[in-house]
Short mmCIF file of C-alpha atoms in Angstrom, two decimals:
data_model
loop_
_atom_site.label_atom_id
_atom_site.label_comp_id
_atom_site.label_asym_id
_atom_site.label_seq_id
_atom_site.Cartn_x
_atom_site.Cartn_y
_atom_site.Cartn_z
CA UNK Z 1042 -20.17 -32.79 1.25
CA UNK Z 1043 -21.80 -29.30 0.65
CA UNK Z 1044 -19.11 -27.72 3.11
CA UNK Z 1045 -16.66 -29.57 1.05
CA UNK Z 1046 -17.84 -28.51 -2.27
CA UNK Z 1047 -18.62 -24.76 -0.76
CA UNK Z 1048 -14.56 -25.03 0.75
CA UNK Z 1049 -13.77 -25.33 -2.87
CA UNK Z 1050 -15.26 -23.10 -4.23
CA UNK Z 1051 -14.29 -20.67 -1.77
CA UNK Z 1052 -10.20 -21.66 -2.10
CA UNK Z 1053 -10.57 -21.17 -6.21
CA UNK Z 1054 -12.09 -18.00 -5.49
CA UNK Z 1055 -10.05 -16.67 -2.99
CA UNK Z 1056 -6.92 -16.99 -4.71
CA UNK Z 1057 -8.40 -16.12 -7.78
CA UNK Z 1058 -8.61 -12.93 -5.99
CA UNK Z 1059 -5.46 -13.21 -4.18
CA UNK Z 1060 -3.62 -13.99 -8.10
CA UNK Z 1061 -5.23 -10.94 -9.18
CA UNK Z 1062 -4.13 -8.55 -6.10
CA UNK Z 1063 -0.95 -9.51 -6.65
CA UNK Z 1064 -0.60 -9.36 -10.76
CA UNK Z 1065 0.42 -12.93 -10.60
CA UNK Z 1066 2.10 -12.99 -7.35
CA UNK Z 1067 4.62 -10.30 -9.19
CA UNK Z 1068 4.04 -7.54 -7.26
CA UNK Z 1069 2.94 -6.77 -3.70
CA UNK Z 1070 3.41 -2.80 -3.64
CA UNK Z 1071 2.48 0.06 -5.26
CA UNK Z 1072 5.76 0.79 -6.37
CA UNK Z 1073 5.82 -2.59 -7.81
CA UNK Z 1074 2.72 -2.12 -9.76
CA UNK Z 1075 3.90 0.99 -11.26
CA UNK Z 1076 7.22 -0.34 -12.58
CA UNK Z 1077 5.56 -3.74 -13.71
CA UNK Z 1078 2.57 -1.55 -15.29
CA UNK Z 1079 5.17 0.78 -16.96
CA UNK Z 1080 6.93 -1.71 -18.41
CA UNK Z 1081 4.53 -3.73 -19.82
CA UNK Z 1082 2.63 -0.60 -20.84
CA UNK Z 1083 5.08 2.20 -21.71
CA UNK Z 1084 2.73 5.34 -21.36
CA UNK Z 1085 2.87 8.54 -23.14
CA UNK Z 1086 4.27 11.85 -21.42
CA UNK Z 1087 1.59 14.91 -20.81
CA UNK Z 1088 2.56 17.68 -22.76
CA UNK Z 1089 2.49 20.00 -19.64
CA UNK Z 1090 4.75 23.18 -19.85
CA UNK Z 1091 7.46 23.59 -17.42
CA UNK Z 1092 10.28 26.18 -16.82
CA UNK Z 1093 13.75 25.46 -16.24
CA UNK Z 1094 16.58 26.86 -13.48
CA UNK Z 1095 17.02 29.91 -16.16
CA UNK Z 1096 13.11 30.06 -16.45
CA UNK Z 1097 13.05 29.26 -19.97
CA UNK Z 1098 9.97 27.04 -21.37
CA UNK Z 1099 11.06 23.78 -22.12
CA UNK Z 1100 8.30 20.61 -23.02
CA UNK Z 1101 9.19 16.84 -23.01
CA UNK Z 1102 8.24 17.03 -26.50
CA UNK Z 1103 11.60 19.00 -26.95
CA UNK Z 1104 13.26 15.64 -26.31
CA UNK Z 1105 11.63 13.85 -29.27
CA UNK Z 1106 14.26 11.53 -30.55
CA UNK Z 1107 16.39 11.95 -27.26
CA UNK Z 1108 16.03 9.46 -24.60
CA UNK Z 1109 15.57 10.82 -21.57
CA UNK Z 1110 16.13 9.90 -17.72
CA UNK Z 1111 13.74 11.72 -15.88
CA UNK Z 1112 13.68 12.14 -11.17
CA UNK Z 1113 11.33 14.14 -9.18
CA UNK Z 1114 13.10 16.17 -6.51
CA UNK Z 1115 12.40 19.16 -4.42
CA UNK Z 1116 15.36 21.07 -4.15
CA UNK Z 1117 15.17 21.78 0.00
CA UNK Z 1118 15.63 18.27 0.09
CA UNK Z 1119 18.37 17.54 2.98
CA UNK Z 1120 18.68 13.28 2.70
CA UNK Z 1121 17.20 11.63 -0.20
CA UNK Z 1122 17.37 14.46 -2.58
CA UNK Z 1123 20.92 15.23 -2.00
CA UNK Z 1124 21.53 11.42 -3.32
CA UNK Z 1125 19.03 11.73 -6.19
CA UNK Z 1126 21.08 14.90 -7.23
CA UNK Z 1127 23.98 12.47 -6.51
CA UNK Z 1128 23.28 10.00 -8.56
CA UNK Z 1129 21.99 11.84 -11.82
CA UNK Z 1130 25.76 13.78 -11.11
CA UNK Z 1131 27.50 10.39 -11.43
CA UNK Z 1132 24.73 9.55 -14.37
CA UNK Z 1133 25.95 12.70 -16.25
CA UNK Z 1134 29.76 11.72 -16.55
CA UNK Z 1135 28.93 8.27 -17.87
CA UNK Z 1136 26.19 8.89 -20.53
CA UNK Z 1137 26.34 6.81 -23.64
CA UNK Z 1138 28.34 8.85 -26.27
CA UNK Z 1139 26.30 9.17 -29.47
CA UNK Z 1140 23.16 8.55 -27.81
CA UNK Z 1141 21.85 11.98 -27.47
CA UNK Z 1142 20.45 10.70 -23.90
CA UNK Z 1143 19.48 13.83 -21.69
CA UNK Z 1144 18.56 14.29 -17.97
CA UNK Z 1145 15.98 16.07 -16.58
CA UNK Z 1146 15.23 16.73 -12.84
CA UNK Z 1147 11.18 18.46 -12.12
CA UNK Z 1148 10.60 19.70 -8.47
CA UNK Z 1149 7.20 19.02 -7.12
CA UNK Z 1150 7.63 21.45 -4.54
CA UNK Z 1151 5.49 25.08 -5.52
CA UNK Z 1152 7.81 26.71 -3.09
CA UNK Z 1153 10.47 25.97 -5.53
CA UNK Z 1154 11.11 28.98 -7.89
CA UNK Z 1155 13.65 29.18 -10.73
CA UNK Z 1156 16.63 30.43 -8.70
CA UNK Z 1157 15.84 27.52 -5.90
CA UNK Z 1158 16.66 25.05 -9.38
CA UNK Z 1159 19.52 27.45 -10.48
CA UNK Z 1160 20.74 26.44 -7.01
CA UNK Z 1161 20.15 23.02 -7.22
CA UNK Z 1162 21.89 23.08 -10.78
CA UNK Z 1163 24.78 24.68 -9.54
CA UNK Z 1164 24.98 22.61 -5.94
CA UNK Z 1165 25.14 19.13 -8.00
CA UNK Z 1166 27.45 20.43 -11.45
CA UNK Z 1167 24.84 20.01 -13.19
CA UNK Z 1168 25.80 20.85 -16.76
CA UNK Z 1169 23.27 22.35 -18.78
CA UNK Z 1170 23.45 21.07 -22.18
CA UNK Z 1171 22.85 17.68 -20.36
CA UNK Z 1172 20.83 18.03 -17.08
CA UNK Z 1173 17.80 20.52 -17.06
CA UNK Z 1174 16.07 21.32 -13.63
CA UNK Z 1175 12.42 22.18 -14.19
CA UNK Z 1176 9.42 22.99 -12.02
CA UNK Z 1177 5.35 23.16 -13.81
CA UNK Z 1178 4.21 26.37 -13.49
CA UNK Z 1179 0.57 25.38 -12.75
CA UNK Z 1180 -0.65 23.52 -9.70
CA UNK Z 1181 -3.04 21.55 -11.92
CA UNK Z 1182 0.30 20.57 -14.34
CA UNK Z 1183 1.84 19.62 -11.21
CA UNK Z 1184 -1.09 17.16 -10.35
CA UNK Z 1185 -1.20 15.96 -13.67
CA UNK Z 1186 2.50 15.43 -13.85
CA UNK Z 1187 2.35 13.27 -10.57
CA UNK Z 1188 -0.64 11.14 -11.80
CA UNK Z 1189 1.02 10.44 -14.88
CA UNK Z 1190 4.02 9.62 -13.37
CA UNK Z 1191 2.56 7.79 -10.33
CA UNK Z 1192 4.73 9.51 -8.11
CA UNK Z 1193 3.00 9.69 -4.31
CA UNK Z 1194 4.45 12.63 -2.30
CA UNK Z 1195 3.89 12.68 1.71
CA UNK Z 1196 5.14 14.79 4.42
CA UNK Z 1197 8.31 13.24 6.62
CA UNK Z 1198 8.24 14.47 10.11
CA UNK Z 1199 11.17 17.33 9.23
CA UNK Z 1200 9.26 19.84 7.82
CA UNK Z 1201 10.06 18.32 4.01
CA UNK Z 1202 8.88 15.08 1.85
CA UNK Z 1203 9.08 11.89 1.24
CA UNK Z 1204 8.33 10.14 -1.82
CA UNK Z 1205 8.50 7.19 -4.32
CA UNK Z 1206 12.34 8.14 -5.42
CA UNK Z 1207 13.35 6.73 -8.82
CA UNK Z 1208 15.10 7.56 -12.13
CA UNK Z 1209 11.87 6.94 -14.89
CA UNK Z 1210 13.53 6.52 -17.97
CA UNK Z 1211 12.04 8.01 -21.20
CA UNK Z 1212 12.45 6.93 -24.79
CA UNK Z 1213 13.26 8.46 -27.82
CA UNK Z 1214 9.26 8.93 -28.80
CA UNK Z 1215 8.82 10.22 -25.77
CA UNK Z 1216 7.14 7.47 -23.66
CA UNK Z 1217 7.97 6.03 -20.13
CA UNK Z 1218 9.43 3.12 -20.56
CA UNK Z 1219 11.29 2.24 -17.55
CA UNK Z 1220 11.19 2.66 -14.10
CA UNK Z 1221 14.60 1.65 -12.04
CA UNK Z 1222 16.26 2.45 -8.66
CA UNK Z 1223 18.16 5.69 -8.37
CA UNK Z 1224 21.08 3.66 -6.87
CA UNK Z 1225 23.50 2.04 -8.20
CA UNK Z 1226 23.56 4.23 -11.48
CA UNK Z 1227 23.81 1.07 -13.47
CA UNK Z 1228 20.55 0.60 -13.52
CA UNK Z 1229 19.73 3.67 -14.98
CA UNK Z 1230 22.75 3.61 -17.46
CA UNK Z 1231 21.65 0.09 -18.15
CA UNK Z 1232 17.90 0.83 -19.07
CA UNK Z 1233 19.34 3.59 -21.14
CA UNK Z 1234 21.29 1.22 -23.69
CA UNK Z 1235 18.51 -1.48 -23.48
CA UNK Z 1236 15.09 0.12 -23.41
CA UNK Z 1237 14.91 3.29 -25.50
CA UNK B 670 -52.19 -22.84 18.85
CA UNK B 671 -49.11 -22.13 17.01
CA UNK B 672 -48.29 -18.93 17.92
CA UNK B 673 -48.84 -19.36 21.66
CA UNK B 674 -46.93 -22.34 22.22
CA UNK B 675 -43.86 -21.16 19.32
CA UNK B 676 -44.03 -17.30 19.45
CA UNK B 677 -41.90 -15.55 17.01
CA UNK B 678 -38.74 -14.82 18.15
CA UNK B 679 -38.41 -11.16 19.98
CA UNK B 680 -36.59 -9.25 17.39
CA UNK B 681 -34.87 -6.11 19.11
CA UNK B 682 -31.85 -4.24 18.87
CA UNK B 683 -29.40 -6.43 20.76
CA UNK B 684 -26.66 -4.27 22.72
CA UNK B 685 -23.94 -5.97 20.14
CA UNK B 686 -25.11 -4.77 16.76
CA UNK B 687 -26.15 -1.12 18.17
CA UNK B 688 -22.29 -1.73 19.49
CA UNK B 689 -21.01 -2.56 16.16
CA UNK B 690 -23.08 0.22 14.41
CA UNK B 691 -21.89 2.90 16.50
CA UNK B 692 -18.19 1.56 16.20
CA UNK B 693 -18.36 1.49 12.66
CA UNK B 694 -19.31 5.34 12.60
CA UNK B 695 -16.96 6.28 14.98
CA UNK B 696 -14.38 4.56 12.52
CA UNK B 697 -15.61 6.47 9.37
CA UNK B 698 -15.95 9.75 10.90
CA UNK B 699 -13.09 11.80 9.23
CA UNK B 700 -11.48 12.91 12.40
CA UNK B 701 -11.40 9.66 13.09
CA UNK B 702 -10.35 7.90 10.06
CA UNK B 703 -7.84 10.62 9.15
CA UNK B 704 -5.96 10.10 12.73
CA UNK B 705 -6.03 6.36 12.18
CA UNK B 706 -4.85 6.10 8.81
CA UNK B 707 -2.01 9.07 9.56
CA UNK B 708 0.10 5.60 10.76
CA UNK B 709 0.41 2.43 9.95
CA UNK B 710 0.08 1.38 13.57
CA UNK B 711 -3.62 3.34 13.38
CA UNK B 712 -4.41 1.64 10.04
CA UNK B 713 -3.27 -1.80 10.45
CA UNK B 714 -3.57 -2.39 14.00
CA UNK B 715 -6.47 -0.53 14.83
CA UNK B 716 -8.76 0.42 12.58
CA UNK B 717 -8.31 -2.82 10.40
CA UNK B 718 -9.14 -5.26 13.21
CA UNK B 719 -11.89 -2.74 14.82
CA UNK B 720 -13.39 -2.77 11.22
CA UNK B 721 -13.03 -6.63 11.51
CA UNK B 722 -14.61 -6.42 15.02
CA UNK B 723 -18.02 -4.78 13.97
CA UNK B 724 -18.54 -7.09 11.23
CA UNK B 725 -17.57 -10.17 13.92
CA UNK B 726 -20.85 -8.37 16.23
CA UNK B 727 -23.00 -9.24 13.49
CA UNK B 728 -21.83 -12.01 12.40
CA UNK B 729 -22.00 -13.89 15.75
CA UNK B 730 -25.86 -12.66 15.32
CA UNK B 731 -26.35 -15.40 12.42
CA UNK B 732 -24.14 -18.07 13.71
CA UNK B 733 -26.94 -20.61 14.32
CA UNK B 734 -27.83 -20.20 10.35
CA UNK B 735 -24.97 -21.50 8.70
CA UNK B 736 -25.10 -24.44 8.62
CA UNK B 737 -21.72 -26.87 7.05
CA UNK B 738 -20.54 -23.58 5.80
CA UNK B 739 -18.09 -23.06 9.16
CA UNK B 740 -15.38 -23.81 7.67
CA UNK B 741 -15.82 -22.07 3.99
CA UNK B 742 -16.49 -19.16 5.70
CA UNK B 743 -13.52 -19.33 7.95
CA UNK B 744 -11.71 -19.14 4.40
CA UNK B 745 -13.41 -15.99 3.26
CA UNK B 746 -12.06 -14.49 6.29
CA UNK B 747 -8.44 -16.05 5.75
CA UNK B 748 -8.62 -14.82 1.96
CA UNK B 749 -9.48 -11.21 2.53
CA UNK B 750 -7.85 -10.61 5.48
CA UNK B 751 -4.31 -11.83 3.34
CA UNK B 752 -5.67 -8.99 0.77
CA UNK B 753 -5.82 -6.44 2.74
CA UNK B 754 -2.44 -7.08 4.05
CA UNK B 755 -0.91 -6.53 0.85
CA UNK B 756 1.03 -3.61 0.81
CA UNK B 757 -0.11 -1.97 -2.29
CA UNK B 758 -4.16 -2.44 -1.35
CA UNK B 759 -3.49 -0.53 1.83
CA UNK B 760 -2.04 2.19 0.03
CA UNK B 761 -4.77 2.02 -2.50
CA UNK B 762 -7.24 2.80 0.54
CA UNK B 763 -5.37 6.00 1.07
CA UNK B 764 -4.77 6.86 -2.24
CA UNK B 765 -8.15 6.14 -3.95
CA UNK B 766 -11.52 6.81 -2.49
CA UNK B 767 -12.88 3.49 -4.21
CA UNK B 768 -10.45 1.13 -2.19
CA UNK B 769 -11.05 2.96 0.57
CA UNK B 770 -14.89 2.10 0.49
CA UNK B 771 -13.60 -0.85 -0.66
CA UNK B 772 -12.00 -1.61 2.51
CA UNK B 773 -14.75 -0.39 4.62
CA UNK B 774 -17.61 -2.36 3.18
CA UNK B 775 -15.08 -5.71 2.47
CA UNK B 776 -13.34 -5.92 6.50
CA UNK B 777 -16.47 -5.96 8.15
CA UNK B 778 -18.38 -8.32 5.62
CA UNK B 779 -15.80 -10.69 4.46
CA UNK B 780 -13.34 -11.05 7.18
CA UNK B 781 -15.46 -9.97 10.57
CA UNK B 782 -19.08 -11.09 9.67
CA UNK B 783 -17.18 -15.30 8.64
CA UNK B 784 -15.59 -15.11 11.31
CA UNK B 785 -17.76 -14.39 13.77
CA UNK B 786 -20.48 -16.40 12.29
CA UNK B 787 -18.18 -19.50 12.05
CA UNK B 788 -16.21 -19.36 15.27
CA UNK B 789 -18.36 -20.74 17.55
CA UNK B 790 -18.88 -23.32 15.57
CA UNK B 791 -15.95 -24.24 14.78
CA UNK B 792 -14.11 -27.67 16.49
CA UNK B 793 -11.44 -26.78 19.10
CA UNK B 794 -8.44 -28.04 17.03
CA UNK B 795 -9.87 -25.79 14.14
CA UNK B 796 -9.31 -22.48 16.86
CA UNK B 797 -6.58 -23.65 17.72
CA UNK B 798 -5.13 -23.76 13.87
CA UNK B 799 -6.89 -19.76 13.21
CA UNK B 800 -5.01 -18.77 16.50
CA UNK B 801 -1.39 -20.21 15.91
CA UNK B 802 -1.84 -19.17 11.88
CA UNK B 803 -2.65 -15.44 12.84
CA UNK B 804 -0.10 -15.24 15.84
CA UNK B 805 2.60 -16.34 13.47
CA UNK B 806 0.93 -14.31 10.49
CA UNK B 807 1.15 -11.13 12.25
CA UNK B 808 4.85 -12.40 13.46
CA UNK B 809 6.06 -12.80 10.11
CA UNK B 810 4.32 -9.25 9.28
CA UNK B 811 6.39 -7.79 12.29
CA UNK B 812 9.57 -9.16 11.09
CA UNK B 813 8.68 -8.00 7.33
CA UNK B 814 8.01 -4.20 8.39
CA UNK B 815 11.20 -4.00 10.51
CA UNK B 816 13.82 -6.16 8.44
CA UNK B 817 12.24 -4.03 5.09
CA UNK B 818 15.15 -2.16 3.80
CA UNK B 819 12.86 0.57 2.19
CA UNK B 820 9.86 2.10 2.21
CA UNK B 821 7.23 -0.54 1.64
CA UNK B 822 4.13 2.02 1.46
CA UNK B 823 4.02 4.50 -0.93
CA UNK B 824 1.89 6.69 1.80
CA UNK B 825 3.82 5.71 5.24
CA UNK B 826 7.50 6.72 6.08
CA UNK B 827 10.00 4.07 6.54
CA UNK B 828 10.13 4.78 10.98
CA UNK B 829 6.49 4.31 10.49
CA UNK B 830 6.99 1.17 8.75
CA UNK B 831 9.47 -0.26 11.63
CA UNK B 832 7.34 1.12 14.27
CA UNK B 833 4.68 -0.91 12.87
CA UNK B 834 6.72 -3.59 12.80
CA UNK B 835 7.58 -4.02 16.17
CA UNK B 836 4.00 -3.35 17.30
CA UNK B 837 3.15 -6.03 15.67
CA UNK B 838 5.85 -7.96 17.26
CA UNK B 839 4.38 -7.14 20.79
CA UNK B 840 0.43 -7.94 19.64
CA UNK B 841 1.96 -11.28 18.47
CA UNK B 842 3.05 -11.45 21.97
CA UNK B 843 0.01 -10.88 24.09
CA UNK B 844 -1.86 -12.92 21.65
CA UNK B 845 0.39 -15.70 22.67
CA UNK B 846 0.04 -15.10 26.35
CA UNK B 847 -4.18 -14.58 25.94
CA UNK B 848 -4.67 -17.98 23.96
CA UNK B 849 -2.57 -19.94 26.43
CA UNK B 850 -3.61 -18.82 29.01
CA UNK B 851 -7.24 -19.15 27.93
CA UNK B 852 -6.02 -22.86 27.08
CA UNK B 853 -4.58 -23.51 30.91
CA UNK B 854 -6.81 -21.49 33.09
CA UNK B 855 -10.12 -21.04 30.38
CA UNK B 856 -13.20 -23.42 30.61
CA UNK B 857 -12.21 -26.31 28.35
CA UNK B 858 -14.90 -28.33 29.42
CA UNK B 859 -17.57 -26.33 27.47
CA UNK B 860 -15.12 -25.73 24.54
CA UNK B 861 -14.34 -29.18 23.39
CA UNK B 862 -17.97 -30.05 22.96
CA UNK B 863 -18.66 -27.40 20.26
CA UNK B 864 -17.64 -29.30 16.58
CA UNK B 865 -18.52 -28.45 13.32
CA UNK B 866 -19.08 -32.65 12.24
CA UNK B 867 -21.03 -32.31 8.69
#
């Protein structure tokens, strides 16, 4: 009987735990948590100053009332990269009109200088009254940057990175909202129109 | 009287737990720990189930002491071994210092000390159930980490993942070949009589 009892006890526990662990069996990564945490719990940007592919200043609070798609890259990227700078290419033909909706793409590589984003810029057509390339200019911004945005960056085995690749989608006050595949676009366009 | 004819019982440093102890700082040595968690191989098919193994030295020390609790603890085991296989919590380990204690204090004492306090007294058909549910566990994890069409781990890289994967495939495997043939060839006469009958 006390094995019994002590077998119960044990099972309501256990899952308990296992419920937890799991958010309610939603999520068994940590990519999962982060887009299930983001958007429950849209989280304010850090006001971190970065420098774009003409090494002007620019701040995500200069996109107040813009909503804005946001990917990490690095720009010596030779696999993933070139489709992240793919897909924010197609994303840039096929913004909402009359949305104001902007892109931004921040390297997290410090061997990235300005003219490694002008570059980058020029290699994917990015146009620049839409799509910004930016780099912090501080190693601590950097850090704080990737905390905030939860993005985990480890070596590959070819001398560059790999990382948690995705578009994070900003609103108009300036809060992550969203975080959704990189490909297909839709799901990027699609957060756009429904989320900020 | 007493003490001549029931003398305490010797209590020395048995071989086993000065085994587990020196396992379990070779494991959290940073050399160490750093090589093993580089891939997921290292982390979840060695250093997991070594952690695991320590805890299962002790815990075979305290076997006599517990009682009808064979099979709750045999649960305990079950539950946070499943947690630990979680994706995310084995990043968190690499990612965050806490869950990395976290996993070094909960392996050997929830999932090796149960289980080797409660295996040997646990009934034959209740092995037999542990060994066919982990050999098709870490079977199903095999096929998970190779069919995965992306990165599952934030901190491994997707060969990693497959690699993994087809390790596990090939532990499954020898598992298979170790139980049965520890059923066919093993000494069944002494293993049937050990039961667990509240």
């Amino acid at each position: 009987m006390r094995g019994a009892l002590m077998t119960l006890a044990v099972m309501s526990v256990g899952m308990a735990a296992l419920w937890m662990g799991t958010e309610g069996g939603r999520v068994l990564t940590a990519e999962g948590a982060r887009r299930l945490a983001v958007s429950l719990d849209p989280r304010p940007l850090p006001d971190v100053p970065l420098q774009d592919q003409r090494g002007e200043a620019l701040r995500f609070s200069d996109y107040q009332g813009q909503p804005l798609l946001v990917e990490f890259i690095y720009t010596r990227c030779a696999t993933i990269c070139q489709s992240l700078g793919e897909s924010f290419a197609q994303i840039q033909e096929r913004l909402p009109v009359g949305k104001g909706a902007k892109l931004l793409s921040i390297s997290f590589d410090p061997r990235d200088q300005t003219a490694d984003l002008l570059d980058y810029a020029e290699r994917n057509g990015a146009r620049e009254s839409l799509w910004r390339i930016a780099r912090p200019s501080k190693d601590a911004d950097l850090r704080t940057l990737l905390r905030t945005f939860e993005v985990t960056v480890i070596a590959d085995e070819f001398g560059g990175f790999e990382h948690n690749a995705a578009i994070l989608v900003v609103d108009k006050d300036g809060r992550l909202v969203e975080i959704v595949d990189h490909q297909p676009v839709d799901k990027a366009l699609e957060a756009l129109w429904t989320r900020s | 009287m007493d003490a001549i004819l029931n003398p305490p019982a010797r209590r020395s440093l048995s071989p086993a737990l000065l085994a587990a102890g020196a396992l379990y700082v070779a494991l959290a040595v940073p050399p160490v720990r750093y090589g093993l968690e580089s891939t997921l191989i290292g982390h979840m098919m060695v250093q997991i189930p070594f952690l695991a193994v320590c805890g299962a030295l002790v815990g075979s020390k305290f076997s006599h002491r517990i009682g009808p609790y064979a099979i709750p603890l045999l649960l305990v085991a079950v539950f946070a071994s499943t947690f630990w296989m979680i994706p995310r919590w084995l990043d968190a380990a690499i990612s965050d210092p806490v869950w990395e204690l976290a996993k070094f204090l909960t392996i050997p004492a929830l999932v090796g000390a149960p289980l080797g306090a409660s295996w040997s007294r646990l009934s034959s058909v209740a092995r037999g159930f542990v060994w066919a549910n982990g050999i098709s566990m870490i079977w199903f994890l095999g096929w998970l980490y190779v069919a995965a069409p992306q990165r599952i781990c934030n901190n491994y890289l997707l060969n990693q993942q497959v690699d993994f994967g087809y390790t596990a495939y090939v532990v499954g495997v020898a598992l298979v070949l170790y139980w049965v043939g520890r059923c066919l060839f093993g000494d069944w006469r002494h293993e049937g009589n050990i039961s667990n009958v509240p």
